[in-house]
Short mmCIF file of C-alpha atoms in Angstrom, two decimals:
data_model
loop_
_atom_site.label_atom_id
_atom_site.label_comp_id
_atom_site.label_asym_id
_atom_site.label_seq_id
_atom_site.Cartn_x
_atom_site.Cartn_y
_atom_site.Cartn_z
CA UNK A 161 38.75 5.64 54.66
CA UNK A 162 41.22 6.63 57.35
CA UNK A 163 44.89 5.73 57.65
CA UNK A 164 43.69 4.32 60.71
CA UNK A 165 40.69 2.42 59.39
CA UNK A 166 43.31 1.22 56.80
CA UNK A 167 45.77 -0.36 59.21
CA UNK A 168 43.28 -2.26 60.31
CA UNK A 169 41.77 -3.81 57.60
CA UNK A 170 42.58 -7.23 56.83
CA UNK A 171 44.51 -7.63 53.66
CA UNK A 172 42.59 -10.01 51.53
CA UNK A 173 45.91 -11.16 49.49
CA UNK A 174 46.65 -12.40 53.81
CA UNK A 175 43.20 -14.06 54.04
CA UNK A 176 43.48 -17.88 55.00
CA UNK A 177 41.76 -20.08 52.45
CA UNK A 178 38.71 -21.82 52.99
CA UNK A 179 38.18 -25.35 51.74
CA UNK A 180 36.90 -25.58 48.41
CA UNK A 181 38.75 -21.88 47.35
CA UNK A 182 39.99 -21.80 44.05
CA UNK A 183 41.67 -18.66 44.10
CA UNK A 184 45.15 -18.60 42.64
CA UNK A 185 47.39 -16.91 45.05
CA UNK A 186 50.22 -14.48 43.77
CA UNK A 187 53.74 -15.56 43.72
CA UNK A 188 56.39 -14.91 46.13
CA UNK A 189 58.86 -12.34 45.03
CA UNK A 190 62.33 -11.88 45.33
CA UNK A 191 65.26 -14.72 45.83
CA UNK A 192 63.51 -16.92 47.78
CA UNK A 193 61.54 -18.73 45.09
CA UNK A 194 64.84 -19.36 43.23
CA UNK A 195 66.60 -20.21 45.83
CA UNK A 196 63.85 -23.29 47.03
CA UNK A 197 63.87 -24.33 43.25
CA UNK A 198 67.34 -24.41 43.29
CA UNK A 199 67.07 -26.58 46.57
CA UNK A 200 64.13 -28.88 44.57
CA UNK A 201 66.32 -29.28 41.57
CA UNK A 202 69.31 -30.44 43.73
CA UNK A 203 66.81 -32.67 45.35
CA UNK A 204 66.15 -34.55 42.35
CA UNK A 205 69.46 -35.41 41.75
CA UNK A 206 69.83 -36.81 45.04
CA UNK A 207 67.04 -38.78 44.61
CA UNK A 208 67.59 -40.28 40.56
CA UNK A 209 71.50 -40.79 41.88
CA UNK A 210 70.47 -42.67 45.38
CA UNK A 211 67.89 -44.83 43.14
CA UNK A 212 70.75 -45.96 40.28
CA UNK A 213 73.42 -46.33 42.93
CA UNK A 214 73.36 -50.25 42.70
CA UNK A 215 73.34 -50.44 38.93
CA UNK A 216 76.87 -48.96 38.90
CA UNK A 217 77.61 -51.03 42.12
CA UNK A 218 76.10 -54.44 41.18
CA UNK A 219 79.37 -56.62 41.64
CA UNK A 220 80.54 -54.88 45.22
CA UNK A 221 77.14 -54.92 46.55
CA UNK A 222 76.43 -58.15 45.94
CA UNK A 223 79.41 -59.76 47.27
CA UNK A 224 79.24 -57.71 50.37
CA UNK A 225 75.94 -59.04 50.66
CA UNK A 226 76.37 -62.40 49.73
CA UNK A 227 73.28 -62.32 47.44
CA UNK A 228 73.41 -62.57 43.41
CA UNK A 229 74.03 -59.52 41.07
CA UNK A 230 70.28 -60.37 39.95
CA UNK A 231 69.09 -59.65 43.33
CA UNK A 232 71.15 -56.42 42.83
CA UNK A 233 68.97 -55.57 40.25
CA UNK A 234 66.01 -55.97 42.23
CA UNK A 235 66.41 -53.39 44.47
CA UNK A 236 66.34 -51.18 41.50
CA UNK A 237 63.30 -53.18 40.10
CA UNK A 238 61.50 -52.89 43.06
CA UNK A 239 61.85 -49.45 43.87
CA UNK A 240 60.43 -48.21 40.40
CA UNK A 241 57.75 -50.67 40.81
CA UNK A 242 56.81 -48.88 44.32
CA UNK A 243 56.85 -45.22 42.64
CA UNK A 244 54.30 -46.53 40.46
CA UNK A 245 51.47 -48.38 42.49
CA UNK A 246 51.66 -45.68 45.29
CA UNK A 247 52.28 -42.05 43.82
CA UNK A 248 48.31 -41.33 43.25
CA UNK A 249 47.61 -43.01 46.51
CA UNK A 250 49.68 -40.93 48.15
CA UNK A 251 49.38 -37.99 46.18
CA UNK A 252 45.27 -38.48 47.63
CA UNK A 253 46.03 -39.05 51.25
CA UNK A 254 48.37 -35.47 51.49
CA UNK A 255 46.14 -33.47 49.56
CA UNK A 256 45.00 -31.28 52.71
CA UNK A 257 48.64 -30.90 53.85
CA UNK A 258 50.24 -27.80 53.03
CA UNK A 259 53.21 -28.25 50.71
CA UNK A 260 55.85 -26.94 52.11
CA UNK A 261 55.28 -29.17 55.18
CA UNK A 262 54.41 -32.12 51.90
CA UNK A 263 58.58 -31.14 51.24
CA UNK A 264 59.92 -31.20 54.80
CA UNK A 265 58.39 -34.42 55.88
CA UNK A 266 59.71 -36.31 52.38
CA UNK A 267 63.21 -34.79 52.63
CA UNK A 268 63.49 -35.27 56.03
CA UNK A 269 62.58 -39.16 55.30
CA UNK A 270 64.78 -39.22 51.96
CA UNK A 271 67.86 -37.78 54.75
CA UNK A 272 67.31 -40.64 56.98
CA UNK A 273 66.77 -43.88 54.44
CA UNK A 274 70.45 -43.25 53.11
CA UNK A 275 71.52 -43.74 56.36
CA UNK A 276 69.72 -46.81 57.18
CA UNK A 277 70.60 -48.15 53.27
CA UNK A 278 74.63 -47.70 54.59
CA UNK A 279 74.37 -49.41 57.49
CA UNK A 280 71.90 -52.37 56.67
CA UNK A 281 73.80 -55.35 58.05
CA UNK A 282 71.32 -57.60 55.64
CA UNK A 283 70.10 -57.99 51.79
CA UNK A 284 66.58 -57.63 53.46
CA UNK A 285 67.21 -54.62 55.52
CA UNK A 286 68.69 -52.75 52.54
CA UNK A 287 65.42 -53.60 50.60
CA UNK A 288 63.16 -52.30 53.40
CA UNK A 289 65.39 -48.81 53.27
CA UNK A 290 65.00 -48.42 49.86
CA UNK A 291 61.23 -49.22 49.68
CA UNK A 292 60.77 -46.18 52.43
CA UNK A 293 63.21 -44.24 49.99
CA UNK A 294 60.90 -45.38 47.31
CA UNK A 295 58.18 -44.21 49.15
CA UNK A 296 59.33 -40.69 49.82
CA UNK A 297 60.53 -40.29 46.12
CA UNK A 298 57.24 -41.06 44.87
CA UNK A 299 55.67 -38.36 47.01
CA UNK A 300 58.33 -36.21 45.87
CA UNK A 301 57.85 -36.08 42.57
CA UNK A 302 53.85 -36.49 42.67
CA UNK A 303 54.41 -33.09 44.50
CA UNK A 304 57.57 -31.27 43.13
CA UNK A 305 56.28 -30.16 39.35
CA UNK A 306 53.29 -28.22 41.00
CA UNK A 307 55.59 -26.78 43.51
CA UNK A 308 58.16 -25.47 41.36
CA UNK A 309 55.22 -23.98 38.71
CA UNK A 310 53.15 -22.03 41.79
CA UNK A 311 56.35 -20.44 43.09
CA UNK A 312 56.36 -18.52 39.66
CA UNK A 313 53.94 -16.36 38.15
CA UNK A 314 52.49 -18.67 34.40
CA UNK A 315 55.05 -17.50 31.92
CA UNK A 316 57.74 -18.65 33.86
CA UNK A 317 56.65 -21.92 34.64
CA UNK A 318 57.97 -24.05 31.96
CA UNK A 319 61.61 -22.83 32.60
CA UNK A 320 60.71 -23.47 36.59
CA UNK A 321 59.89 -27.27 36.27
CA UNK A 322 62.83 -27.76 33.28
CA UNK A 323 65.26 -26.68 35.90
CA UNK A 324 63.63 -29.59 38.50
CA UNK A 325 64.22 -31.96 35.84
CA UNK A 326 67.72 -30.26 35.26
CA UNK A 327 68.78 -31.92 38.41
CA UNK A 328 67.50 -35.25 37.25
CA UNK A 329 68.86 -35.16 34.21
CA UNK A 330 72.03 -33.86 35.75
CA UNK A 331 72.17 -37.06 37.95
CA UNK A 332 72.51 -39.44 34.57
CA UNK A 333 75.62 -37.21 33.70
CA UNK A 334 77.57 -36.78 37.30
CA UNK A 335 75.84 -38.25 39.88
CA UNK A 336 75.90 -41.86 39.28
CA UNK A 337 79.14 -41.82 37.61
CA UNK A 338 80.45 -40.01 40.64
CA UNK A 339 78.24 -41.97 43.07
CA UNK A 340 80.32 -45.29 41.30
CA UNK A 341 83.62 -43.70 41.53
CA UNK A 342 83.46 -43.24 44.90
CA UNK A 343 81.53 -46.85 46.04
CA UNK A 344 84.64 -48.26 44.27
CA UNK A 345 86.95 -46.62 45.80
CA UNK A 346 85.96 -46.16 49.38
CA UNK A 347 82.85 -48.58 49.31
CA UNK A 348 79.28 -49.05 48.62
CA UNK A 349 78.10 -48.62 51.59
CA UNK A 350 80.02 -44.95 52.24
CA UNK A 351 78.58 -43.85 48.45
CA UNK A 352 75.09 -44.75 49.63
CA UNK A 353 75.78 -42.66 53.06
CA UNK A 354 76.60 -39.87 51.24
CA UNK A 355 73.79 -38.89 49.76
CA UNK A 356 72.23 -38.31 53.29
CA UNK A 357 74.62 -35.37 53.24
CA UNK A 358 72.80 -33.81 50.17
CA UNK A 359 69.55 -34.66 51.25
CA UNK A 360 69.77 -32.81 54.66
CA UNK A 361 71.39 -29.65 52.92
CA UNK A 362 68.89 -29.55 50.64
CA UNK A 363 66.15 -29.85 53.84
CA UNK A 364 67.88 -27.41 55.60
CA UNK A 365 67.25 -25.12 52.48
CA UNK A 366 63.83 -25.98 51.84
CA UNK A 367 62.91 -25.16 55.63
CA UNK A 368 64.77 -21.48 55.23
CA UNK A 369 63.53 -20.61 51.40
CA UNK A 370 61.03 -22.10 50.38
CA UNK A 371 57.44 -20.14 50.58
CA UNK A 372 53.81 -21.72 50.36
CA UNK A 373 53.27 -22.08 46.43
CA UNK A 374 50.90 -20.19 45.02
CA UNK A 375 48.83 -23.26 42.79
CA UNK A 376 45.61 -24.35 44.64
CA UNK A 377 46.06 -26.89 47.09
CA UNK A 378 42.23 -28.05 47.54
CA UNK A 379 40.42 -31.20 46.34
CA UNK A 380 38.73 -29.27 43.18
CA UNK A 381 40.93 -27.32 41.83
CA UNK A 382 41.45 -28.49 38.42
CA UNK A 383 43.94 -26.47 35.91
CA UNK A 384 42.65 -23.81 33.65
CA UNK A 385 42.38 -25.71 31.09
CA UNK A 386 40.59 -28.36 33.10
CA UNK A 387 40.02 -31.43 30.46
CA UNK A 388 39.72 -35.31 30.67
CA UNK A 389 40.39 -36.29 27.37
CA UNK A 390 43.50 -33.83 26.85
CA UNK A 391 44.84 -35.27 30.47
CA UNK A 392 44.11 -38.55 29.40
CA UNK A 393 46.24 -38.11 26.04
CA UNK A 394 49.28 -37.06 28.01
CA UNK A 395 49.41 -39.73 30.25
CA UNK A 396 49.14 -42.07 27.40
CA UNK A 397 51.45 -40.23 25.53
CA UNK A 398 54.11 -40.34 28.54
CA UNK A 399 53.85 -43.94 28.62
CA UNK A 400 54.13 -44.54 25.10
CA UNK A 401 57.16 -41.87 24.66
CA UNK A 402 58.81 -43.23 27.79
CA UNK A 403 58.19 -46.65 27.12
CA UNK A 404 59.10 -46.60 23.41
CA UNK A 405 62.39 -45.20 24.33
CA UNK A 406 63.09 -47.00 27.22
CA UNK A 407 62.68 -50.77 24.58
CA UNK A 408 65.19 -50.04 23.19
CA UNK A 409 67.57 -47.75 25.83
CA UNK A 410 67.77 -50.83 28.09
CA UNK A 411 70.30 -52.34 25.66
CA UNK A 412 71.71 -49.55 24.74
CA UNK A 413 75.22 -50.99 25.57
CA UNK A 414 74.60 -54.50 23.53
CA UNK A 415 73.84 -52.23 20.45
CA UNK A 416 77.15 -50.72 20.90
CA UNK A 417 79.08 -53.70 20.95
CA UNK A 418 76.90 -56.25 19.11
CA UNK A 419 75.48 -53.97 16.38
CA UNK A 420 77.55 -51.20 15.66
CA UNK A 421 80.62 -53.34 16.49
CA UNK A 422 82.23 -50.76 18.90
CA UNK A 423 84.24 -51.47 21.92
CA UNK A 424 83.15 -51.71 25.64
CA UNK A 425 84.96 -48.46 26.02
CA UNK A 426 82.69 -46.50 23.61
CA UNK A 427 79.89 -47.16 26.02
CA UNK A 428 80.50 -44.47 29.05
CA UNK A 429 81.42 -41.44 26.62
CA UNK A 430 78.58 -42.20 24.37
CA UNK A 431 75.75 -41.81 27.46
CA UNK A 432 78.01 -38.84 28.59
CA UNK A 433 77.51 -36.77 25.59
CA UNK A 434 73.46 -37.78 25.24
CA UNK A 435 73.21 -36.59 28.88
CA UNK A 436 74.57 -33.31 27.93
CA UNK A 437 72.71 -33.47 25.16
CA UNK A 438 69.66 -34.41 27.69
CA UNK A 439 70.25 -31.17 29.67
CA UNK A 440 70.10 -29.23 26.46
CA UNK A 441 66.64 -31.42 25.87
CA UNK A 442 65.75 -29.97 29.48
CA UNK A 443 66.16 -26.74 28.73
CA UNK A 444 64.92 -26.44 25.29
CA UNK A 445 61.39 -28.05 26.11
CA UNK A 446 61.05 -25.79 29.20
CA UNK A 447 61.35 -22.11 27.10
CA UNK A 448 59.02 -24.49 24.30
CA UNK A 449 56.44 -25.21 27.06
CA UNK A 450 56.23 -21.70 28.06
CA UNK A 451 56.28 -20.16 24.40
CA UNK A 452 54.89 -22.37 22.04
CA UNK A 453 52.54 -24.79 24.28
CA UNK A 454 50.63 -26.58 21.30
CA UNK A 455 54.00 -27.43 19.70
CA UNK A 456 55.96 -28.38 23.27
CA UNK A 457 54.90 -32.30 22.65
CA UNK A 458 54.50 -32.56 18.97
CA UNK A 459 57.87 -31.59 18.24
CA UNK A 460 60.26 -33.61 20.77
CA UNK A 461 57.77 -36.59 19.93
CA UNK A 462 58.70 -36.12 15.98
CA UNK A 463 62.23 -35.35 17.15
CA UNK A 464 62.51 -38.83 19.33
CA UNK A 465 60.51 -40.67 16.34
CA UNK A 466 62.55 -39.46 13.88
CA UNK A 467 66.20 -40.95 16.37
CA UNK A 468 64.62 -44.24 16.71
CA UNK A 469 63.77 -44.70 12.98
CA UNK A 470 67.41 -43.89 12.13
CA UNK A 471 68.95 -46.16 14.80
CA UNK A 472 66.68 -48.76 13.49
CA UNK A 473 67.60 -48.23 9.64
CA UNK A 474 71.56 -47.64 10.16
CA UNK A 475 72.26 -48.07 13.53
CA UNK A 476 75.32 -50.03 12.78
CA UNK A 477 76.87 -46.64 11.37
CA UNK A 478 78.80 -45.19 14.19
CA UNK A 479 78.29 -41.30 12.68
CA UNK A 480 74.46 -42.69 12.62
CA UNK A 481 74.65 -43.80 16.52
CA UNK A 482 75.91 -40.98 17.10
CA UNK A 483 73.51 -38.55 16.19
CA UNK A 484 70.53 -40.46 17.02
CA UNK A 485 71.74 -40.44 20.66
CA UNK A 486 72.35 -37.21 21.09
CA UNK A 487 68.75 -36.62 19.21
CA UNK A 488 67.10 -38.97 21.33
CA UNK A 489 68.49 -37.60 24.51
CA UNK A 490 67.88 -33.73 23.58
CA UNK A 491 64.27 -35.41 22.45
CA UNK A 492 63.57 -37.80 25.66
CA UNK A 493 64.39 -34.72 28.00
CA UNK A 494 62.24 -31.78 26.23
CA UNK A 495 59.16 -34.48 25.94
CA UNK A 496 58.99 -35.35 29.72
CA UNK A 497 59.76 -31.62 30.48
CA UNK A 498 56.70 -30.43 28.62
CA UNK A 499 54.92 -32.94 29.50
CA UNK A 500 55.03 -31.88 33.42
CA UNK A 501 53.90 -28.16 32.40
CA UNK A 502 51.07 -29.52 30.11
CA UNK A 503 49.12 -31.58 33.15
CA UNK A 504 49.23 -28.60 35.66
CA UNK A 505 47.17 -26.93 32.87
CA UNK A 506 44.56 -29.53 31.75
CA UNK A 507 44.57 -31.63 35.49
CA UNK A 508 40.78 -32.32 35.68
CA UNK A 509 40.51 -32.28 39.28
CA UNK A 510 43.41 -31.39 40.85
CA UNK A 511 46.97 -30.29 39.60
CA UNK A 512 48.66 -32.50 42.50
CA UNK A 513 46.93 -35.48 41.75
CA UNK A 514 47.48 -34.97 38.26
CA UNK A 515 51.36 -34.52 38.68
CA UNK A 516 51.24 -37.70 40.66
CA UNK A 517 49.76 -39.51 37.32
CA UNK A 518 52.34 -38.09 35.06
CA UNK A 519 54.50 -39.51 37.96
CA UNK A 520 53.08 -42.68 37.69
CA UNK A 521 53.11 -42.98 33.62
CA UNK A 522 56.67 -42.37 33.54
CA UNK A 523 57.37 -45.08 35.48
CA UNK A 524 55.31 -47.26 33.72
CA UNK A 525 56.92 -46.26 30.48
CA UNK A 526 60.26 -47.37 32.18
CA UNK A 527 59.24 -50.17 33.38
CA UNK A 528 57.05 -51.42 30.97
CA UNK A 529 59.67 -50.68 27.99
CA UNK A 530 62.28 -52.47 29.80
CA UNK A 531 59.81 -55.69 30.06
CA UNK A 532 59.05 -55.80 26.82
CA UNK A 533 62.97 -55.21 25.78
CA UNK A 534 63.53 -57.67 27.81
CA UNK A 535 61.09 -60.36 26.29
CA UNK A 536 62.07 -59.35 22.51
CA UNK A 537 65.74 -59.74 23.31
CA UNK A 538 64.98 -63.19 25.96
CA UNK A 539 62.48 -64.24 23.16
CA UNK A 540 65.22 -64.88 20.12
CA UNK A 541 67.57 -67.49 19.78
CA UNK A 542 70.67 -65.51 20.69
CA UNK A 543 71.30 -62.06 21.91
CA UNK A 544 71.91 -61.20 18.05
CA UNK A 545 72.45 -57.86 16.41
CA UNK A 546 69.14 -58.90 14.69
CA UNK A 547 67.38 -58.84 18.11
CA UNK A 548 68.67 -55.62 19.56
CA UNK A 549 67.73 -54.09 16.17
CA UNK A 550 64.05 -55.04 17.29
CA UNK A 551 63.94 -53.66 19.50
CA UNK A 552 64.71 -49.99 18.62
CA UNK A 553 62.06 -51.05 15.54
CA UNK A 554 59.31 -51.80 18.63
CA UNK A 555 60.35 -48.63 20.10
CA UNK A 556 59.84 -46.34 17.06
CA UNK A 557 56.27 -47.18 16.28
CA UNK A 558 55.29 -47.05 19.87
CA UNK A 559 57.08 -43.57 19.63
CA UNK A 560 54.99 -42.73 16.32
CA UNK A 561 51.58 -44.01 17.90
CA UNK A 562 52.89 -41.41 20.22
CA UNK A 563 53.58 -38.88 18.23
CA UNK A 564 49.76 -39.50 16.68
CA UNK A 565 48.48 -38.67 20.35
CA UNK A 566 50.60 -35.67 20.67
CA UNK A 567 49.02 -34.31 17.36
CA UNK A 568 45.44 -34.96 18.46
CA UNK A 569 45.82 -33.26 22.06
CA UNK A 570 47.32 -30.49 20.36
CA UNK A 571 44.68 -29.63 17.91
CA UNK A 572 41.95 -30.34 21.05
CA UNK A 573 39.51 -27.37 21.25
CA UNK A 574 40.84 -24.82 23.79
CA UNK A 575 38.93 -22.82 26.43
CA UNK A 576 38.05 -19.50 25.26
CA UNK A 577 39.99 -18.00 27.38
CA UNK A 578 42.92 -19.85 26.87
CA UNK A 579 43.93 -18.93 23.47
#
């Protein structure tokens, strides 16, 4: 072949993609990939920080609103409640997009809703901002784990989608704490602004860095491990994990005060030092996930089992507390962050779809632990340390029926070719 003849040939690594290709393009090198995960992980903590806001700002918002602290609440409520019944949905209607463009249009929404959120003059208004806001976030994370993976070649994956959840993570330990400084001291309304700020940097960044992943984007493209029964065990398992924490993590602060007999003030440096400790989590499970895949949900489950039990035996210890949140965090963290690289691999059909699931099952596990918290603790007598203890006792079995599921997806046969 001539140089000539050469030039002129097409290169096939160059050659658009026709539908129904399940080819599994090669990753971008150099900065760029970093940089956009860098961008996707700051994302995230935009996003958890702009959806807690109102927890930490219950009693300003409400009387600026003139509406009650409960219907405060609610706009947290709802806005979980959204993520779940529309991330598949979603997830279904954008699967033809490109996902870079996937990226641009939901960060270019998530930069505007702030806005409108800051200058609603109405309880109402603010709800319809945050349901758009709710609406981009849940295509945002349906999208974002299979993103960050195809940016990176396979044995970097893991540590690619830990750092995404990095940012989440990251948002328990300074955003929201940060976010409530500053609605205190300058206003609700100017916290919730601010976050447009973020969002648009981290557009502007995603427009400049990021490239085209390099996961399929099609309607059959399954992961190479394609299996129903393994993807159905880890969504179960994410809503049992999630939720079985989440029973008991709702009333956290009562089982400070009420059963361990601390002070109010013991509250904010406790979930400081198991959101570190949740980084650590993030971390840990993303080098597991990419190392060790069988074991990447078998041990955080065990790990978060084993916090639970001990809360629920001698909770009332303080050295006991302790330890079991900073073991619960660390375990909470590494379980959701293996998790997200376990469905790319076994997604039956497609790995977006099956992102947007995982999506979905978190949420669940939120809000369907919180429920039930809240009927164990509405159900007794009095809010009595007896009460709060059952509910960390709910959340450990749940948490060991979970563990059982981890142990039966990881012994599932394997492809041959997977190992």
């Amino acid at each position: 072949m001539s140089e000539s003849d050469a030039v002129r040939m097409p290169d096939a690594r160059r050659r658009p993609r026709e539908p129904g290709d399940r080819r599994i393009g090669t990753p971008v090198r150099g900065r760029r990939p970093l940089v956009a995960l860098i961008a996707l992980a700051t994302a995230a903590f935009a996003y958890v920080t702009a959806e807690g806001l109102p927890v930490g700002l219950v009693t300003p918002m409400s009387a600026d609103l003139g509406v009650t602290p409960a219907a405060i609440g609610l706009l947290v409520t709802a806005y979980g409640g959204v993520v779940v019944v529309v991330s598949i949905p979603l997830a279904t209607l954008t699967l033809s997009w490109r996902r870079r463009t996937v990226m641009l249009v939901v960060l270019g929404v998530f930069t505007v809703t702030p806005i409108a959120a800051a200058l609603a003059p109405s309880y109402g208004a603010l709800m319809t901002a945050r349901i758009v806001m709710a609406l981009s976030q849940s295509l945002f994370w349906a999208a974002v784990v299979p993103v960050a993976a195809g940016m990176f070649p396979p044995e970097r994956r893991g540590r690619a989608i830990a750092l995404v959840f990095a940012g989440s993570s990251l948002a328990g330990v300074a955003g929201l704490p940060v976010g409530t400084w500053m609605g205190q001291l300058a206003g609700w309304r100017v916290a919730m602004g601010s976050v447009a700020i973020l969002a648009f940097a981290v557009t502007v960044a995603v427009w400049r860095w990021m490239p085209e992943p390099a996961l399929q984007r099609t309607a059959d493209a399954g992961g190479p491990e394609a299996s129903i029964p393994r993807y159905t065990a880890l969504i179960l398992l994410t809503v049992l994990g999630v939720g079985g924490l989440y029973i008991s993590f709702t009333f956290s602060a009562l089982f400070v005060t009420v059963v361990a007999g601390l002070g109010s003030s013991a509250i904010a440096p406790l979930l400081l030092v198991r959101g570190i400790a949740g980084l650590a989590g993030v971390w840990a499970g993303g080098i597991l996930a990419d190392r060790r895949p069988r074991t990447s949900l078998l041990i955080p489950s065990a790990l978060q089992a084993a916090s639970l039990a001990a809360l629920w035996i001698a909770g009332a210890n303080p050295a006991v507390l302790l330890a079991s949140s900073v073991l619960s965090g660390f375990a909470f963290s590494a379980l959701t962050t293996g998790l997200g690289t376990a469905v790319l691999k076994v997604a039956p059909r497609n790995v977006n779809l099956a992102a947007a699931g995982l999506s979905a099952g978190v949420n669940v596990g939120i809000a369907g632990g919180s429920l039930i918290g809240s009927m164990l603790v509405a159900g007794a007598v009095t809010v009595s340390a007896a009460a709060i203890v059952g509910t960390v006792a709910v959340g450990a079995v749940l948490t060991v029926l979970g563990l059982v599921v981890a142990i039966g997806e990881a012994v599932w046969p394997r492809p041959a070719h997977a190992g």
